[in-house]
């Protein structure tokens, strides 16, 4: 952002609404560079409805790149969630379901391969120009050339504009996950900004972060990893409740401390004991997400002895997964669902086969053989240290090879492994990932190493992806989970919640149906930040 | 007076070293397993992005990661000749811009820490060596020995715990306040400088504590060694004040080993202070290197290693030139 | 062994403060901290001693070769300059990431990267000794090269080796601990560095009352080892005791 733009934005905001976003907001963190501009040093006059804060500071742990769909960091979800406050998508999610967003309504073709979206009236870009069907068409055309790294749009064949507010998206094949995964995740970008840009990855123009969302980017300091977003008072869907949103980069070890010192208002802990550590704190609260994450073993079903189902099941019985989960999360255990999809999420099948801790049964399944297995795990993870003695008692020697996450991904992509331990999110949203993992369609870190072939599973995977009928889809996904649970190409050790520490006077956390977008455990759904 | 033929030979040697450094820095990052397109957030929040295999190929081609090594090397070298350090893969910015944004932090932090530790270390060293073996000497030596038994990161964590978390005198992290409002004019600039100083006090103190020992011991030994020199005895006999003897006579005589040690440390400045920057979250070159290694950001790693090793080479070259002038016999150097 | 428990097995509730059963408390997995300190001593000493021996041997041989054999002097010294020019901690971090931080890899890495500084010292001693009057005299009397090396050059270089050994012990212990702190320690191996790494990988460490029992034992053990080696070297030139 150059200073001219920033000044214009500031003056516009101050003049139009009298909202004050530069008032004192905590020791050492007050104000902004922009206050050097004239007209910005206004004393607080207005407060917001719903939340008492003039500025909300959200502590995350890395810089998340520039706020464009082409330059946002996809290492972790911190970037795309921030992006969702600046850009809008066609659909969105609330606590219970998929809801209309930029698209006020839509029709799906009977076979599920074509969607017609009607856009809301009055939506504008941050520079005042209207959001039109042309922008939607342009976005999908542009993503075909310059992929959005968070969500592939390959399934889109074409987009055609019928009226200024209506656009039809033709898919290459019927795709049931389209509304949730693509329409609800892929940001719509302004055609007038991006059309002339041939290489968006290296575009640095001051207009690059213009979206249609409730917040405008007004400053980004790359070295500090700090972002300042100011409320878009003209937002078509309602007035943003907090005049200013900041995202700060805070290393893991300072994340809770910084909220306690009132230098941030919302922060994340992955450790359940944060609740007991903050028990005496009358000001702060802890918000628990659904268990949207899992820690699992990927088994190479092509390598003896893991090609035997009995051996895979024996491993599941031999591990006291409840104790592993309790020790490592320091909270109540949520033992891994053998069907992969976590409990408390929309697509979970609670009836799949369970593998309660039973070393006797494990020894039986192994036929009292002694076997030796190699496990690849990240350098610092602790699960293998607990697994080793447990497996030892049933006659399995576990050789642990430690590597960093990048190295693990590399090894997994070559298939030269027996077992790998991995931990990730993205499993609470649309269940199409169950299919994609095992088709080799995805190239990301956690699909790597998913090696499993089963005719019925493949067929069901294709069927659930194609069917427009939600009942049939659920049946197929349920059955896929049963197959996973019986065959165990992956053993989920446990599911994890995330613990958001926040100041309730400044922020109201919100649980999103199946996680934000594609299963992200963040409490800052933009719905909670705008007046309804 | 530089020996004839010595200067070209030395220059040639350093030029060859620079070429070797350039080549080495291309290959070292690329030996790392993994690739820059599959990042890892850690903490179970690992990449949820279902990057498709097709998109992955597109991106590999975009960053020329699919080219054979010699092709990548050729374009790296030609870019380098044109002064282009390339684009970062993990951050949407040119590498040169990333370095320029961080260089002031690293230089400010390390140079000020180096100067403080040189001055303080030398002063204490002269004090200790003035009466070798006396109580003051023994005390200073013991404190130094104890301090140098603590790894730098523990000194840093100790300071952080005591003064930032415990007493809350200093900030938890960062090199300055985020989006600060200091007002304008001289007062604003002054507040800004104070703010940075407040943030950098603990990191700089760590570096001073970790590196003052070297200066102290060198100065102490050299001072102790000259105590029996005839000129010092003469100076004392003339009744010159101690302070004048120390500054006017002893210091010039012990300057050479101290300067050597200073140069050695100066060369390492551009490498950043990775550990200290990591503990205190100072956005310097060291922290950038730490993050670039995890992200496999080849262009950034290349440039960082290049910058810091060229820094060492330049300082070494300068030091050798000084030696050539000072001492044609080229006595032993500190390693 | 002296350790009360097997350090690899959980033997109590996790993150417990000291009790009669666990004199120094337990770590995040419920393993006994005291047993870790005791077993970790072995690991720390192995790393320190092996690295020191290999590195010192390399320094000495390279220094001798460079000082005495004209044809190899330039390339060997160029290699020294090159290794010394690369930024050390980022380089260690990068290589440890590359080869994986197992104990063997750590030893090899630290040993193979820490010799150049002292190799230069050895070389300059050789060069000085070579032109010393008694060596010149021996050469005039027709002594062979081998004889000159053995009788005149070797002894003068041997004097500095104990200093180098002790410096490298300190270097290796610090390097292991620092890499561990930066996240490159192999969980599962028992060492002081790993203990620190596990402690610091807990983001809430300093919010827990138990933290001193996780951080101080390995720290004090490291400091004790370093102080002990420093005292061993107190007969040596004190300034060399600190300049790495």
PDB file of C-alpha atoms in Angstrom, chain C residues 24-161:
ATOM      1  CA  UNK C  24      13.776 -34.537  39.568  1.00  0.00           C
ATOM      2  CA  UNK C  25      10.185 -35.084  38.449  1.00  0.00           C
ATOM      3  CA  UNK C  26       8.994 -36.449  35.130  1.00  0.00           C
ATOM      4  CA  UNK C  27       8.921 -35.122  31.590  1.00  0.00           C
ATOM      5  CA  UNK C  28       6.054 -34.726  29.126  1.00  0.00           C
ATOM      6  CA  UNK C  29       5.736 -38.493  28.629  1.00  0.00           C
ATOM      7  CA  UNK C  30       6.100 -39.391  32.285  1.00  0.00           C
ATOM      8  CA  UNK C  31       9.697 -40.525  31.935  1.00  0.00           C
ATOM      9  CA  UNK C  32      12.041 -39.984  34.847  1.00  0.00           C
ATOM     10  CA  UNK C  33      14.098 -36.791  34.448  1.00  0.00           C
ATOM     11  CA  UNK C  34      16.934 -37.942  36.696  1.00  0.00           C
ATOM     12  CA  UNK C  35      17.381 -41.081  34.594  1.00  0.00           C
ATOM     13  CA  UNK C  36      17.501 -38.899  31.506  1.00  0.00           C
ATOM     14  CA  UNK C  37      20.199 -36.698  33.017  1.00  0.00           C
ATOM     15  CA  UNK C  38      22.277 -39.752  33.927  1.00  0.00           C
ATOM     16  CA  UNK C  39      21.870 -41.531  30.602  1.00  0.00           C
ATOM     17  CA  UNK C  40      22.230 -38.229  28.773  1.00  0.00           C
ATOM     18  CA  UNK C  41      25.688 -37.758  30.247  1.00  0.00           C
ATOM     19  CA  UNK C  42      26.868 -40.741  28.274  1.00  0.00           C
ATOM     20  CA  UNK C  43      25.390 -39.333  25.076  1.00  0.00           C
ATOM     21  CA  UNK C  44      26.827 -35.882  25.665  1.00  0.00           C
ATOM     22  CA  UNK C  45      30.266 -37.268  26.451  1.00  0.00           C
ATOM     23  CA  UNK C  46      30.280 -39.534  23.416  1.00  0.00           C
ATOM     24  CA  UNK C  47      29.386 -36.652  21.112  1.00  0.00           C
ATOM     25  CA  UNK C  48      31.847 -34.305  22.775  1.00  0.00           C
ATOM     26  CA  UNK C  49      34.797 -36.688  22.911  1.00  0.00           C
ATOM     27  CA  UNK C  50      34.402 -38.222  19.464  1.00  0.00           C
ATOM     28  CA  UNK C  51      33.890 -34.863  17.800  1.00  0.00           C
ATOM     29  CA  UNK C  52      36.880 -33.440  19.667  1.00  0.00           C
ATOM     30  CA  UNK C  53      39.134 -36.341  18.699  1.00  0.00           C
ATOM     31  CA  UNK C  54      38.209 -36.405  15.014  1.00  0.00           C
ATOM     32  CA  UNK C  55      38.260 -32.647  14.666  1.00  0.00           C
ATOM     33  CA  UNK C  56      41.592 -32.287  16.449  1.00  0.00           C
ATOM     34  CA  UNK C  57      43.165 -35.041  14.386  1.00  0.00           C
ATOM     35  CA  UNK C  58      41.929 -33.376  11.200  1.00  0.00           C
ATOM     36  CA  UNK C  59      43.158 -29.940  12.258  1.00  0.00           C
ATOM     37  CA  UNK C  60      46.530 -31.305  13.099  1.00  0.00           C
ATOM     38  CA  UNK C  61      46.990 -33.357   9.951  1.00  0.00           C
ATOM     39  CA  UNK C  62      45.722 -30.671   7.628  1.00  0.00           C
ATOM     40  CA  UNK C  63      47.808 -28.035   9.390  1.00  0.00           C
ATOM     41  CA  UNK C  64      50.943 -30.158   9.162  1.00  0.00           C
ATOM     42  CA  UNK C  65      50.327 -31.022   5.543  1.00  0.00           C
ATOM     43  CA  UNK C  66      49.639 -27.420   4.611  1.00  0.00           C
ATOM     44  CA  UNK C  67      52.641 -26.178   6.493  1.00  0.00           C
ATOM     45  CA  UNK C  68      55.053 -28.699   5.162  1.00  0.00           C
ATOM     46  CA  UNK C  69      53.900 -29.896   1.737  1.00  0.00           C
ATOM     47  CA  UNK C  70      54.038 -26.957  -0.661  1.00  0.00           C
ATOM     48  CA  UNK C  71      51.787 -28.467  -3.382  1.00  0.00           C
ATOM     49  CA  UNK C  72      48.810 -29.019  -1.055  1.00  0.00           C
ATOM     50  CA  UNK C  73      49.146 -25.795   0.904  1.00  0.00           C
ATOM     51  CA  UNK C  74      47.049 -23.585  -1.366  1.00  0.00           C
ATOM     52  CA  UNK C  75      44.122 -25.980  -1.866  1.00  0.00           C
ATOM     53  CA  UNK C  76      43.990 -26.933   1.810  1.00  0.00           C
ATOM     54  CA  UNK C  77      44.055 -23.347   2.974  1.00  0.00           C
ATOM     55  CA  UNK C  78      41.440 -22.435   0.370  1.00  0.00           C
ATOM     56  CA  UNK C  79      39.223 -25.176   1.792  1.00  0.00           C
ATOM     57  CA  UNK C  80      39.752 -23.738   5.262  1.00  0.00           C
ATOM     58  CA  UNK C  81      38.845 -20.250   4.102  1.00  0.00           C
ATOM     59  CA  UNK C  82      35.785 -21.549   2.319  1.00  0.00           C
ATOM     60  CA  UNK C  83      34.467 -23.451   5.330  1.00  0.00           C
ATOM     61  CA  UNK C  84      35.175 -20.534   7.627  1.00  0.00           C
ATOM     62  CA  UNK C  85      33.361 -18.147   5.302  1.00  0.00           C
ATOM     63  CA  UNK C  86      30.027 -19.973   5.412  1.00  0.00           C
ATOM     64  CA  UNK C  87      27.772 -18.843   8.260  1.00  0.00           C
ATOM     65  CA  UNK C  88      28.175 -21.551  10.867  1.00  0.00           C
ATOM     66  CA  UNK C  89      24.808 -21.938  12.586  1.00  0.00           C
ATOM     67  CA  UNK C  90      22.694 -21.719   9.414  1.00  0.00           C
ATOM     68  CA  UNK C  91      25.097 -24.190   7.808  1.00  0.00           C
ATOM     69  CA  UNK C  92      24.795 -26.665  10.688  1.00  0.00           C
ATOM     70  CA  UNK C  93      21.050 -26.249  10.649  1.00  0.00           C
ATOM     71  CA  UNK C  94      20.918 -26.887   6.944  1.00  0.00           C
ATOM     72  CA  UNK C  95      23.162 -29.935   7.043  1.00  0.00           C
ATOM     73  CA  UNK C  96      21.404 -31.399  10.067  1.00  0.00           C
ATOM     74  CA  UNK C  97      18.143 -31.010   8.170  1.00  0.00           C
ATOM     75  CA  UNK C  98      19.752 -32.648   5.173  1.00  0.00           C
ATOM     76  CA  UNK C  99      21.201 -35.727   6.844  1.00  0.00           C
ATOM     77  CA  UNK C 100      18.805 -36.012   9.769  1.00  0.00           C
ATOM     78  CA  UNK C 101      19.907 -35.290  13.331  1.00  0.00           C
ATOM     79  CA  UNK C 102      20.867 -38.789  14.430  1.00  0.00           C
ATOM     80  CA  UNK C 103      23.774 -38.987  16.846  1.00  0.00           C
ATOM     81  CA  UNK C 104      26.137 -40.434  14.255  1.00  0.00           C
ATOM     82  CA  UNK C 105      25.256 -37.758  11.704  1.00  0.00           C
ATOM     83  CA  UNK C 106      25.620 -35.061  14.313  1.00  0.00           C
ATOM     84  CA  UNK C 107      29.071 -36.292  15.281  1.00  0.00           C
ATOM     85  CA  UNK C 108      30.230 -36.499  11.683  1.00  0.00           C
ATOM     86  CA  UNK C 109      28.859 -33.097  10.804  1.00  0.00           C
ATOM     87  CA  UNK C 110      30.372 -31.304  13.776  1.00  0.00           C
ATOM     88  CA  UNK C 111      33.711 -33.076  13.402  1.00  0.00           C
ATOM     89  CA  UNK C 112      34.014 -32.439   9.684  1.00  0.00           C
ATOM     90  CA  UNK C 113      33.127 -28.766   9.913  1.00  0.00           C
ATOM     91  CA  UNK C 114      35.053 -27.668  12.988  1.00  0.00           C
ATOM     92  CA  UNK C 115      38.686 -28.297  12.046  1.00  0.00           C
ATOM     93  CA  UNK C 116      39.638 -25.360   9.776  1.00  0.00           C
ATOM     94  CA  UNK C 117      40.285 -22.749  12.458  1.00  0.00           C
ATOM     95  CA  UNK C 118      42.887 -24.757  14.273  1.00  0.00           C
ATOM     96  CA  UNK C 119      44.368 -26.191  11.099  1.00  0.00           C
ATOM     97  CA  UNK C 120      45.462 -22.641  10.326  1.00  0.00           C
ATOM     98  CA  UNK C 121      47.043 -22.300  13.735  1.00  0.00           C
ATOM     99  CA  UNK C 122      48.949 -25.555  13.318  1.00  0.00           C
ATOM    100  CA  UNK C 123      50.120 -24.481   9.886  1.00  0.00           C
ATOM    101  CA  UNK C 124      51.415 -21.152  11.111  1.00  0.00           C
ATOM    102  CA  UNK C 125      53.277 -22.904  13.915  1.00  0.00           C
ATOM    103  CA  UNK C 126      54.856 -25.248  11.381  1.00  0.00           C
ATOM    104  CA  UNK C 127      55.873 -22.323   9.193  1.00  0.00           C
ATOM    105  CA  UNK C 128      57.450 -20.546  12.141  1.00  0.00           C
ATOM    106  CA  UNK C 129      59.193 -23.707  13.289  1.00  0.00           C
ATOM    107  CA  UNK C 130      60.408 -24.432   9.772  1.00  0.00           C
ATOM    108  CA  UNK C 131      62.396 -21.247   9.707  1.00  0.00           C
ATOM    109  CA  UNK C 132      63.602 -21.545  13.288  1.00  0.00           C
ATOM    110  CA  UNK C 133      67.420 -21.667  13.573  1.00  0.00           C
ATOM    111  CA  UNK C 134      67.631 -25.203  14.933  1.00  0.00           C
ATOM    112  CA  UNK C 135      65.565 -26.574  12.056  1.00  0.00           C
ATOM    113  CA  UNK C 136      67.588 -24.672   9.485  1.00  0.00           C
ATOM    114  CA  UNK C 137      70.679 -26.116  11.092  1.00  0.00           C
ATOM    115  CA  UNK C 138      69.345 -29.649  10.983  1.00  0.00           C
ATOM    116  CA  UNK C 139      68.482 -29.190   7.321  1.00  0.00           C
ATOM    117  CA  UNK C 140      72.020 -27.985   6.582  1.00  0.00           C
ATOM    118  CA  UNK C 141      73.385 -31.004   8.354  1.00  0.00           C
ATOM    119  CA  UNK C 142      71.517 -33.137   5.817  1.00  0.00           C
ATOM    120  CA  UNK C 143      68.585 -34.310   7.888  1.00  0.00           C
ATOM    121  CA  UNK C 144      65.813 -35.858   5.771  1.00  0.00           C
ATOM    122  CA  UNK C 145      62.369 -34.248   5.530  1.00  0.00           C
ATOM    123  CA  UNK C 146      60.805 -37.044   7.507  1.00  0.00           C
ATOM    124  CA  UNK C 147      63.350 -36.639  10.256  1.00  0.00           C
ATOM    125  CA  UNK C 148      62.819 -32.896  10.393  1.00  0.00           C
ATOM    126  CA  UNK C 149      59.061 -33.347  10.635  1.00  0.00           C
ATOM    127  CA  UNK C 150      59.311 -35.989  13.304  1.00  0.00           C
ATOM    128  CA  UNK C 151      61.937 -34.420  15.503  1.00  0.00           C
ATOM    129  CA  UNK C 152      61.460 -30.721  15.039  1.00  0.00           C
ATOM    130  CA  UNK C 153      58.020 -29.834  13.718  1.00  0.00           C
ATOM    131  CA  UNK C 154      55.783 -32.349  15.459  1.00  0.00           C
ATOM    132  CA  UNK C 155      56.689 -31.412  19.010  1.00  0.00           C
ATOM    133  CA  UNK C 156      56.000 -27.717  18.509  1.00  0.00           C
ATOM    134  CA  UNK C 157      52.530 -28.408  17.121  1.00  0.00           C
ATOM    135  CA  UNK C 158      51.595 -30.928  19.793  1.00  0.00           C
ATOM    136  CA  UNK C 159      51.574 -28.215  22.445  1.00  0.00           C
ATOM    137  CA  UNK C 160      48.420 -26.601  21.112  1.00  0.00           C
ATOM    138  CA  UNK C 161      46.415 -29.791  20.709  1.00  0.00           C
TER     139      UNK C 161
END
